[in-house]
Coordinates of C-alpha atoms (C1' of nucleotides) in Angstrom, one line a residue:
Chain A
L1 CA 79.0 89.2 118.6
G2 CA 80.2 92.7 118.1
V3 CA 83.5 94.5 118.2
R4 CA 84.5 98.1 118.5
L5 CA 86.3 99.0 115.4
F6 CA 89.2 101.4 115.4
T7 CA 90.5 103.2 112.4
D8 CA 93.0 105.4 114.3
F9 CA 96.6 104.4 114.6
S10 CA 97.1 105.2 118.3
V11 CA 99.7 103.0 120.0
P12 CA 98.0 100.0 121.6
W13 CA 98.0 100.1 125.4
T14 CA 98.1 96.3 125.8
R15 CA 101.0 94.1 124.9
S16 CA 98.8 91.4 123.3
E17 CA 98.4 91.9 119.6
N18 CA 94.6 91.4 119.4
S19 CA 92.8 92.7 122.4
C20 CA 89.2 91.7 122.8
L21 CA 87.0 94.6 123.4
L22 CA 83.3 94.9 124.5
N23 CA 80.8 95.9 121.9
D24 CA 79.7 99.5 122.4
V25 CA 77.9 99.8 119.1
S26 CA 74.3 99.3 120.3
H27 CA 71.6 98.8 117.8
S28 CA 68.7 99.3 120.3
G29 CA 66.9 101.9 118.2
E30 CA 67.3 100.1 114.8
R31 CA 65.2 97.4 113.4
S32 CA 66.9 94.2 114.5
S33 CA 66.8 92.6 111.1
G34 CA 69.8 93.4 109.0
S35 CA 71.9 94.3 112.0
R36 CA 74.3 91.4 111.5
Q37 CA 75.0 92.3 107.9
E38 CA 75.2 96.0 108.9
Q39 CA 77.9 95.0 111.4
K40 CA 79.7 93.1 108.7
A41 CA 79.4 96.0 106.3
R42 CA 80.8 98.3 109.0
T43 CA 83.8 96.0 109.5
R44 CA 84.4 95.9 105.8
R45 CA 84.4 99.7 105.6
A46 CA 86.8 99.8 108.5
L47 CA 89.2 97.5 106.6
L48 CA 89.0 99.6 103.5
D49 CA 89.5 102.8 105.4
A50 CA 92.5 101.4 107.4
G51 CA 93.9 99.9 104.2
L52 CA 93.6 103.2 102.4
R53 CA 95.2 105.1 105.2
L54 CA 98.2 102.7 105.4
L55 CA 98.5 102.9 101.6
E56 CA 99.2 106.6 101.8
E57 CA 102.8 105.7 102.7
Q58 CA 103.3 102.3 101.1
S59 CA 102.3 100.3 98.1
L60 CA 99.8 97.5 97.9
S61 CA 102.3 94.8 97.4
S62 CA 104.0 95.6 100.7
L63 CA 100.8 96.1 102.7
G64 CA 100.4 93.4 105.3
L65 CA 97.2 91.7 106.2
R66 CA 98.1 91.8 109.9
E67 CA 98.9 95.4 109.6
I68 CA 95.3 96.2 108.5
T69 CA 93.6 93.9 111.0
R70 CA 95.8 95.4 113.7
A71 CA 94.6 98.9 112.7
V72 CA 91.0 97.8 112.8
R73 CA 91.5 95.8 116.0
I74 CA 90.2 92.5 114.8
A75 CA 92.0 89.1 114.6
P76 CA 94.0 88.5 111.5
A77 CA 91.9 85.6 110.5
A78 CA 88.7 87.8 110.4
F79 CA 90.2 89.5 107.3
Y80 CA 89.2 86.4 105.3
R81 CA 85.5 86.9 106.1
H82 CA 85.7 90.1 103.9
F83 CA 88.4 89.6 101.3
R84 CA 90.2 86.7 99.7
D85 CA 93.6 88.5 100.0
I86 CA 95.2 91.9 99.8
P87 CA 94.9 92.3 96.0
D88 CA 91.2 91.6 96.4
L89 CA 90.9 94.5 98.8
G90 CA 92.9 96.6 96.4
V91 CA 90.4 95.9 93.6
A92 CA 87.6 97.0 95.9
L93 CA 89.5 100.2 96.6
V94 CA 89.8 100.9 92.9
A95 CA 86.1 100.5 92.3
E96 CA 85.4 102.9 95.2
A97 CA 88.0 105.4 94.2
L98 CA 87.3 105.7 90.5
G99 CA 83.5 105.1 90.9
S100 CA 83.3 108.5 92.6
V101 CA 85.6 110.1 90.0
H102 CA 83.0 109.2 87.4
E103 CA 80.6 111.6 89.1
M104 CA 83.2 114.4 89.0
V105 CA 84.0 113.8 85.3
G106 CA 80.3 113.7 84.5
A107 CA 79.8 117.1 86.2
I108 CA 82.7 118.6 84.3
L109 CA 81.5 117.2 80.9
A110 CA 77.9 118.4 81.4
G111 CA 77.2 121.5 79.4
Q112 CA 80.7 121.5 78.0
D113 CA 82.0 124.4 76.0
D114 CA 85.7 125.2 75.4
S115 CA 85.9 128.7 76.9
D116 CA 88.8 129.8 79.1
E117 CA 86.5 129.9 82.0
R118 CA 85.5 126.3 81.4
I119 CA 89.1 125.1 81.3
E120 CA 89.9 127.0 84.5
E121 CA 86.8 125.5 86.2
T122 CA 87.9 122.0 85.1
V123 CA 91.3 122.4 86.6
E124 CA 89.9 123.9 89.7
A125 CA 87.5 120.9 90.0
I126 CA 90.5 118.5 89.7
A127 CA 92.4 120.4 92.4
R128 CA 89.4 120.4 94.7
Y129 CA 88.8 116.7 94.1
V130 CA 92.4 115.8 94.9
R131 CA 92.2 117.9 98.1
D132 CA 89.1 116.0 99.2
H133 CA 90.1 112.5 98.1
R134 CA 93.8 112.6 98.6
A135 CA 94.2 109.0 99.9
H136 CA 92.0 107.4 97.2
L137 CA 93.9 109.2 94.4
R138 CA 97.3 108.6 95.8
F139 CA 96.4 105.0 95.8
V140 CA 95.2 105.0 92.2
S141 CA 98.2 107.0 91.0
R142 CA 100.6 104.7 92.8
E143 CA 99.0 101.4 91.8
R144 CA 98.3 102.4 88.2
H145 CA 101.7 101.1 87.2
G146 CA 102.1 99.0 90.4
S147 CA 103.0 95.4 90.7
V148 CA 99.6 93.9 91.4
R149 CA 98.2 92.9 88.1
A150 CA 94.5 92.7 89.1
V151 CA 94.6 96.2 90.4
R152 CA 96.5 97.6 87.4
E153 CA 93.9 96.1 85.1
A154 CA 91.0 97.4 87.2
I155 CA 92.4 100.9 87.0
A156 CA 93.1 100.6 83.2
A157 CA 89.6 99.5 82.6
E158 CA 88.2 102.5 84.6
L159 CA 90.4 104.9 82.7
S160 CA 89.3 103.4 79.4
R161 CA 85.7 104.0 80.5
F162 CA 86.6 107.6 81.2
A163 CA 88.0 108.0 77.7
D164 CA 84.7 106.6 76.3
E165 CA 82.7 109.1 78.3
V166 CA 84.8 112.0 77.3
A167 CA 84.6 111.0 73.6
T168 CA 80.9 110.6 73.8
A169 CA 80.4 113.9 75.6
L170 CA 82.6 116.0 73.3
A171 CA 81.7 114.5 69.9
P172 CA 78.5 116.5 69.4
G173 CA 80.3 119.8 69.9
P174 CA 80.8 122.0 66.8
T175 CA 84.6 121.9 67.1
Y176 CA 84.6 118.1 66.4
A177 CA 82.2 118.2 63.3
G178 CA 84.7 116.6 60.9
W179 CA 86.4 114.2 63.4
D180 CA 86.4 110.5 62.9
Y181 CA 86.2 108.0 65.7
R182 CA 90.0 107.5 65.9
D183 CA 90.5 111.3 66.3
M184 CA 87.9 111.5 69.0
R185 CA 89.5 108.6 70.8
M186 CA 93.0 109.9 70.7
L187 CA 91.8 113.3 71.9
S188 CA 89.8 111.8 74.8
E189 CA 92.8 109.6 75.8
L190 CA 95.0 112.7 75.7
Y191 CA 92.5 114.5 78.0
V192 CA 92.3 111.6 80.4
D193 CA 96.1 111.1 80.6
H194 CA 96.4 114.8 81.2
M195 CA 93.8 114.7 83.9
V196 CA 95.7 111.8 85.6
T197 CA 99.1 113.6 85.2
T198 CA 97.6 116.8 86.6
A199 CA 96.0 115.0 89.6
A200 CA 99.4 113.3 90.3
A201 CA 101.0 116.7 90.2
F202 CA 98.5 118.1 92.6
L203 CA 99.1 115.2 94.9
E204 CA 102.8 116.1 95.0
T205 CA 102.2 119.7 96.1
A206 CA 101.6 118.5 99.7
D207 CA 103.6 120.7 102.0
A208 CA 103.7 121.3 105.8
D209 CA 103.6 125.1 105.1
E210 CA 100.0 125.9 104.0
A211 CA 101.0 129.0 102.1
A212 CA 103.8 127.1 100.3
Q213 CA 101.3 124.4 99.3
A214 CA 98.8 126.9 98.0
A215 CA 101.5 128.5 95.9
R216 CA 102.6 125.1 94.4
E217 CA 99.0 124.2 93.7
H218 CA 98.6 127.4 91.9
A219 CA 101.6 126.8 89.8
V220 CA 100.4 123.3 88.8
A221 CA 97.0 124.7 88.0
R222 CA 98.4 127.5 85.8
T223 CA 100.5 125.0 83.9
A224 CA 97.6 122.6 83.5
C225 CA 95.3 125.4 82.2
R226 CA 97.8 126.5 79.6
Q227 CA 98.4 123.0 78.4
L228 CA 94.6 122.5 78.0
K229 CA 94.3 125.7 76.2
L230 CA 97.2 124.7 73.9
I231 CA 95.4 121.4 73.2
R232 CA 92.2 123.2 72.6
T233 CA 93.9 125.5 70.1
G234 CA 95.1 122.4 68.3
C235 CA 91.6 121.0 68.2
R236 CA 90.2 124.2 66.6
H237 CA 92.7 123.9 63.8
W238 CA 92.5 120.2 63.3
P239 CA 93.2 118.5 61.0
A240 CA 96.3 120.6 60.5
A241 CA 96.4 122.7 57.3
G242 CA 100.2 122.8 57.2
Chain B
L1 CA 138.7 86.0 97.3
G2 CA 136.5 85.6 94.4
V3 CA 133.0 84.3 93.8
R4 CA 131.2 83.2 90.7
L5 CA 128.2 85.5 90.3
F6 CA 125.0 84.3 88.9
T7 CA 122.3 86.5 87.5
D8 CA 120.1 83.7 86.3
F9 CA 117.3 82.4 88.4
S10 CA 117.7 78.7 88.1
V11 CA 116.6 76.6 91.0
P12 CA 119.5 76.1 93.4
W13 CA 120.7 72.5 93.5
T14 CA 121.7 72.6 97.2
R15 CA 119.5 73.0 100.1
S16 CA 121.7 75.5 101.9
E17 CA 120.7 79.0 101.1
N18 CA 124.2 80.3 100.4
S19 CA 126.4 77.9 98.6
C20 CA 130.1 78.7 98.6
L21 CA 131.5 78.3 95.1
L22 CA 135.0 78.3 93.8
N23 CA 136.3 81.3 92.0
D24 CA 136.4 80.7 88.2
V25 CA 136.9 84.3 87.1
S26 CA 140.6 84.2 86.5
H27 CA 142.4 87.5 86.1
S28 CA 145.6 85.8 84.8
G29 CA 145.8 87.9 81.6
E30 CA 144.9 91.2 83.2
R31 CA 147.1 93.7 85.0
S32 CA 146.8 92.6 88.5
S33 CA 146.3 96.2 89.8
G34 CA 142.7 97.2 89.9
S35 CA 141.4 93.6 89.8
R36 CA 140.0 93.9 93.4
Q37 CA 137.9 97.0 92.5
E38 CA 137.0 95.4 89.2
Q39 CA 135.6 92.4 91.1
K40 CA 133.7 94.7 93.4
A41 CA 132.3 96.6 90.4
R42 CA 131.3 93.3 88.9
T43 CA 129.4 92.2 92.0
R44 CA 127.7 95.6 92.1
R45 CA 126.6 95.2 88.6
A46 CA 125.3 91.8 89.3
L47 CA 123.3 93.2 92.2
L48 CA 121.8 95.9 90.0
D49 CA 121.0 93.5 87.2
A50 CA 119.4 91.0 89.6
G51 CA 117.4 93.8 91.3
L52 CA 116.2 95.1 88.0
R53 CA 115.1 91.7 86.9
L54 CA 113.2 91.0 90.1
L55 CA 111.6 94.4 89.9
E56 CA 110.0 93.5 86.6
E57 CA 107.3 91.7 88.6
Q58 CA 107.3 93.5 91.9
S59 CA 107.9 97.0 93.4
L60 CA 110.9 98.3 95.2
S61 CA 109.2 98.4 98.6
S62 CA 108.5 94.7 98.5
L63 CA 111.9 93.7 97.0
G64 CA 113.9 91.7 99.6
L65 CA 117.6 92.1 100.2
R66 CA 118.0 88.4 100.6
E67 CA 116.1 87.9 97.4
I68 CA 118.7 89.9 95.5
T69 CA 121.7 88.3 97.2
R70 CA 120.2 84.8 96.6
A71 CA 119.9 85.6 92.9
V72 CA 123.5 86.8 92.8
R73 CA 124.7 83.9 95.0
I74 CA 126.4 85.9 97.6
A75 CA 125.8 86.0 101.3
P76 CA 123.1 88.5 102.4
A77 CA 125.6 90.5 104.5
A78 CA 127.7 91.2 101.4
F79 CA 124.9 93.4 100.1
Y80 CA 126.0 96.1 102.6
R81 CA 129.4 96.3 101.0
H82 CA 127.7 97.9 98.0
F83 CA 124.5 99.6 99.1
R84 CA 123.2 101.0 102.4
D85 CA 119.8 99.5 101.8
I86 CA 117.3 98.7 99.1
P87 CA 116.2 102.3 98.5
D88 CA 119.8 103.2 97.9
L89 CA 120.0 100.5 95.2
G90 CA 116.8 101.9 93.8
V91 CA 118.4 105.4 93.5
A92 CA 121.4 103.8 91.7
L93 CA 119.0 102.2 89.2
V94 CA 117.2 105.5 88.5
A95 CA 120.5 107.2 87.7
E96 CA 121.4 104.3 85.4
A97 CA 117.9 104.1 83.7
L98 CA 117.4 107.8 83.1
G99 CA 121.0 108.6 82.4
S100 CA 120.8 106.6 79.2
V101 CA 117.4 108.1 78.4
H102 CA 119.2 111.5 78.2
E103 CA 121.1 110.2 75.3
M104 CA 118.0 109.2 73.4
V105 CA 116.3 112.5 74.2
G106 CA 119.4 114.4 73.0
A107 CA 119.3 112.4 69.7
I108 CA 115.6 113.2 69.2
L109 CA 116.1 116.9 69.9
A110 CA 119.1 117.3 67.7
G111 CA 118.1 119.0 64.4
Q112 CA 114.5 119.3 65.5
D113 CA 111.9 120.4 63.1
D114 CA 108.2 119.7 63.4
S115 CA 107.4 117.7 60.3
D116 CA 105.2 114.7 60.3
E117 CA 108.2 112.5 59.6
R118 CA 110.0 113.9 62.6
I119 CA 107.1 113.1 64.9
E120 CA 106.9 109.6 63.6
E121 CA 110.6 109.1 64.0
T122 CA 110.3 110.3 67.6
V123 CA 107.5 107.9 68.5
E124 CA 109.4 105.1 66.8
A125 CA 112.5 106.0 68.8
I126 CA 110.5 105.7 72.0
A127 CA 109.1 102.4 70.9
R128 CA 112.5 101.1 70.1
Y129 CA 113.9 102.4 73.3
V130 CA 111.2 100.7 75.4
R131 CA 111.8 97.4 73.5
D132 CA 115.5 97.6 74.3
H133 CA 115.3 98.8 77.9
R134 CA 112.1 97.2 79.1
A135 CA 113.2 96.4 82.6
H136 CA 114.7 99.8 83.3
L137 CA 111.7 101.7 82.0
R138 CA 109.2 99.4 83.8
F139 CA 111.1 100.2 87.0
V140 CA 111.0 103.9 86.4
S141 CA 107.3 103.9 85.4
R142 CA 106.4 101.8 88.5
E143 CA 108.5 103.8 91.0
R144 CA 107.7 107.2 89.6
H145 CA 104.7 107.3 92.0
G146 CA 105.9 104.5 94.2
S147 CA 106.2 104.5 97.9
V148 CA 110.0 105.1 98.2
R149 CA 110.5 108.8 98.6
A150 CA 114.2 108.9 97.6
V151 CA 113.5 107.1 94.4
R152 CA 110.4 109.2 93.6
E153 CA 112.5 112.4 94.1
A154 CA 115.4 111.1 92.0
I155 CA 112.9 110.3 89.1
A156 CA 111.2 113.7 89.4
A157 CA 114.6 115.5 89.3
E158 CA 115.6 113.6 86.2
L159 CA 112.2 114.3 84.5
S160 CA 112.6 118.0 85.4
R161 CA 116.0 118.0 83.7
F162 CA 114.4 116.5 80.6
A163 CA 111.9 119.3 80.5
D164 CA 114.8 121.8 80.7
E165 CA 116.6 120.2 77.9
V166 CA 113.5 120.1 75.7
A167 CA 112.7 123.7 76.4
T168 CA 116.2 124.8 75.6
A169 CA 116.3 122.8 72.4
L170 CA 113.0 123.9 71.1
A171 CA 113.2 127.6 72.1
P172 CA 115.2 128.8 69.0
G173 CA 112.7 127.3 66.6
P174 CA 110.7 129.8 64.5
T175 CA 107.4 128.4 65.9
Y176 CA 108.3 129.6 69.4
A177 CA 109.4 133.1 68.5
G178 CA 106.8 135.0 70.6
W179 CA 106.8 132.5 73.5
D180 CA 107.8 133.5 77.0
Y181 CA 109.6 131.2 79.5
R182 CA 106.4 130.0 81.1
D183 CA 104.9 128.9 77.8
M184 CA 108.1 127.0 76.8
R185 CA 108.2 125.3 80.2
M186 CA 104.5 124.3 80.1
L187 CA 105.0 122.9 76.6
S188 CA 108.2 121.0 77.4
E189 CA 106.5 119.5 80.5
L190 CA 103.6 118.5 78.3
Y191 CA 106.0 116.8 75.9
V192 CA 107.9 115.0 78.7
D193 CA 104.6 113.8 80.4
H194 CA 103.4 112.6 77.0
M195 CA 106.7 110.8 76.4
V196 CA 106.4 109.1 79.8
T197 CA 102.7 108.2 79.2
T198 CA 103.6 106.8 75.8
A199 CA 106.5 104.8 77.1
A200 CA 104.2 103.3 79.8
A201 CA 101.6 102.5 77.1
F202 CA 104.3 100.7 75.1
L203 CA 105.3 98.7 78.1
E204 CA 101.8 97.5 78.5
T205 CA 101.6 96.1 75.0
A206 CA 103.7 93.1 76.0
D207 CA 102.0 89.9 74.7
A208 CA 103.0 86.3 74.3
D209 CA 101.8 86.4 70.7
E210 CA 104.4 88.3 68.7
A211 CA 102.0 89.5 66.0
A212 CA 99.4 90.6 68.6
Q213 CA 102.1 92.6 70.4
A214 CA 103.2 94.3 67.2
A215 CA 99.6 95.2 66.4
R216 CA 99.2 96.8 69.9
E217 CA 102.4 98.6 69.6
H218 CA 101.3 100.0 66.3
A219 CA 98.0 101.2 67.8
V220 CA 99.8 103.0 70.6
A221 CA 102.2 104.6 68.1
R222 CA 99.4 105.8 65.9
T223 CA 97.6 107.4 68.8
A224 CA 100.8 109.0 70.2
C225 CA 101.7 110.4 66.8
R226 CA 98.2 112.0 66.4
Q227 CA 98.4 113.5 69.8
L228 CA 101.8 115.0 69.1
K229 CA 100.5 116.4 65.8
L230 CA 97.5 117.9 67.6
I231 CA 99.8 119.5 70.1
R232 CA 102.0 120.8 67.3
T233 CA 99.0 122.3 65.6
G234 CA 98.2 124.0 68.9
C235 CA 101.8 125.4 69.0
R236 CA 101.5 126.8 65.5
H237 CA 98.5 128.8 66.4
W238 CA 99.6 129.9 69.9
P239 CA 98.7 132.1 71.5
A240 CA 95.1 131.4 70.6
A241 CA 93.5 134.1 68.5
G242 CA 90.0 133.1 69.7
Chain C
dT1 C1' 162.6 89.3 93.9
dG2 C1' 160.9 88.0 98.5
dT3 C1' 158.8 88.9 103.0
dA4 C1' 155.7 90.9 106.4
dC5 C1' 151.7 93.4 107.0
dA6 C1' 147.2 95.9 105.7
dT7 C1' 143.0 96.0 103.3
dC8 C1' 138.5 94.6 102.6
dA9 C1' 134.8 91.8 99.7
dG10 C1' 132.5 88.1 100.9
dT11 C1' 131.2 84.4 104.7
dG12 C1' 128.1 81.9 107.6
dA13 C1' 125.9 81.5 111.8
dA14 C1' 122.9 83.7 114.9
dC15 C1' 119.3 86.9 116.6
dG16 C1' 114.6 88.3 117.3
dC17 C1' 110.6 89.3 114.7
dG18 C1' 106.4 89.6 112.2
dC19 C1' 104.4 87.4 108.4
dG20 C1' 100.1 84.7 106.0
dT21 C1' 97.2 80.9 106.7
dT22 C1' 94.8 77.0 109.2
dC23 C1' 91.8 75.5 112.6
dA24 C1' 88.4 74.3 116.0
dC25 C1' 86.0 77.5 118.8
dT26 C1' 82.4 81.0 120.7
dG27 C1' 78.5 83.4 121.3
dA28 C1' 75.3 86.9 119.5
dT29 C1' 72.0 87.3 115.8
dG30 C1' 68.4 85.3 113.2
dT31 C1' 64.7 81.9 112.2
dA32 C1' 61.2 78.2 112.4
dC33 C1' 57.7 76.4 115.0
Chain D
dT1 C1' 55.4 84.9 123.3
dG2 C1' 58.8 81.2 124.2
dT3 C1' 62.0 77.5 122.8
dA4 C1' 65.2 74.9 120.1
dC5 C1' 68.3 75.1 116.4
dA6 C1' 71.1 77.3 112.5
dT7 C1' 74.1 80.8 111.0
dC8 C1' 78.4 83.0 110.7
dA9 C1' 81.6 87.2 112.1
dG10 C1' 85.1 87.3 114.8
dT11 C1' 88.6 84.6 118.1
dG12 C1' 93.1 83.1 119.6
dA13 C1' 96.5 79.8 119.4
dA14 C1' 99.5 77.5 116.5
dC15 C1' 102.4 76.5 112.3
dG16 C1' 106.4 76.9 109.6
dC17 C1' 109.0 80.4 107.2
dG18 C1' 111.8 84.1 105.5
dC19 C1' 113.0 88.5 106.7
dG20 C1' 117.0 92.5 107.8
dT21 C1' 120.8 93.1 110.5
dT22 C1' 125.0 92.0 113.5
dC23 C1' 129.3 90.0 114.1
dA24 C1' 133.8 87.9 114.3
dC25 C1' 135.9 85.5 110.6
dT26 C1' 138.7 84.2 106.2
dG27 C1' 141.7 84.6 102.7
dA28 C1' 143.0 86.6 98.2
dT29 C1' 144.6 91.1 96.7
dG30 C1' 147.5 95.0 97.3
dT31 C1' 151.5 97.5 99.3
dA32 C1' 155.8 98.9 101.7
dC33 C1' 160.4 97.8 102.3

DNA sequence: TGTACATCAGTGAACGCGCGTTCACTGATGTAC
DNA sequence: TGTACATCAGTGAACGCGCGTTCACTGATGTAC
């Protein structure tokens, strides 16, 4: 057993849909035990990667099982060794995509203050994160309101966790001394929604011309910073005197 | 020529995919001139309605041309008399959906002040609008970041127009006396994004239990109101003193 | 008013195609003795 | 260390099906005289 996995999309050179290729992933140096499950894990990864790549230009509900297995160069039926169906793969992608966002959010929240510099660093962190995880975030942004219920719910659950984390991290700050739970929650939801909107805006700055893209990113960042500063100003004077 | 158009989804009673039905839409009372184009317009409407209905549970990229024509009970080929392809129908739906939102936004902006009552009326207007135009708004929310470029761009263009309208309407207010164009633009974009997010949240309150749905709607409305009040507070103290 | 002709929305059959799922199978990896 | 057996990731052929698009067509509506 063993198959060379492809995640590139080069045109196949054979006419047959599923070409059988010799294994060239030798495990000679590794401890033999576990190599079967390692191979399985590698195929699973290849399926997720290929799916993610295909999802940059389409939505989950139109993604074909055969399309993915073709990209990975395995037989269609092999898909079922790893996922029940396409939505199941989608849920796995959500876990992967938003799991790693938790780290970024944690880093942003650590040692939080509300200085201008902090806001600018936060927006810059989002910009960087989008640049480095474009495919994952495009997927989440697209499927957040997509037609696959299980995926929508998985995303909503993760975003709700983000709101919890933000609320917990901010609450001890001096700005929020008199705030009740509802206030903290509405603020953290506003921040999370703003983060999602900003990330989506960064995603849409993609441009063939590198300079043009940088300029558009800069514009999005400036707007996002001002909006965060406006919200911060609101926080400092909350609840409103009149 | 003439065909009875169906927009209901009842199970067909014949085994043949396209059953030919007698015309029962008589035009006897109408002036004969224009009745051909009226019939065409009626079919077009039926296609849009059926598409919209099907799109409540799927995304545009997975919507089938045959699926729509089956719902309307016309031959698949007849679709091409009205739209070039499915994305083309999608763009028509965007124009329809967001065209009517312009009216609501206009009504909200007319005689704008920033009292608590005003904010609550605004959120209530959004809730009502979502209740009355669920399918249209679900479609827009889903396709805003969907995989069909033409539709995404049409939506983005409309939202940008909303931001313009909001900026123009708010600018004369006393609160915004010292604001430059960039500030007004970032604020109006924040408002538009917030409106979109809130509308999407209302969409997701759908629940079989009517009382449960009302409760969830109320929770969304309360949060949205507080967020708008927070932003308003920010506006009143903008630019930040420290 | 009546007749001959043009228009064109909708038909229905045909096409080639790729889809998701099933199934018995293969053969390398892993294990028990 | 060697042998016999179990496991199971991946195979490849087959299935029935619905898809988007094309085409020559039909026949009611509309128009010119």
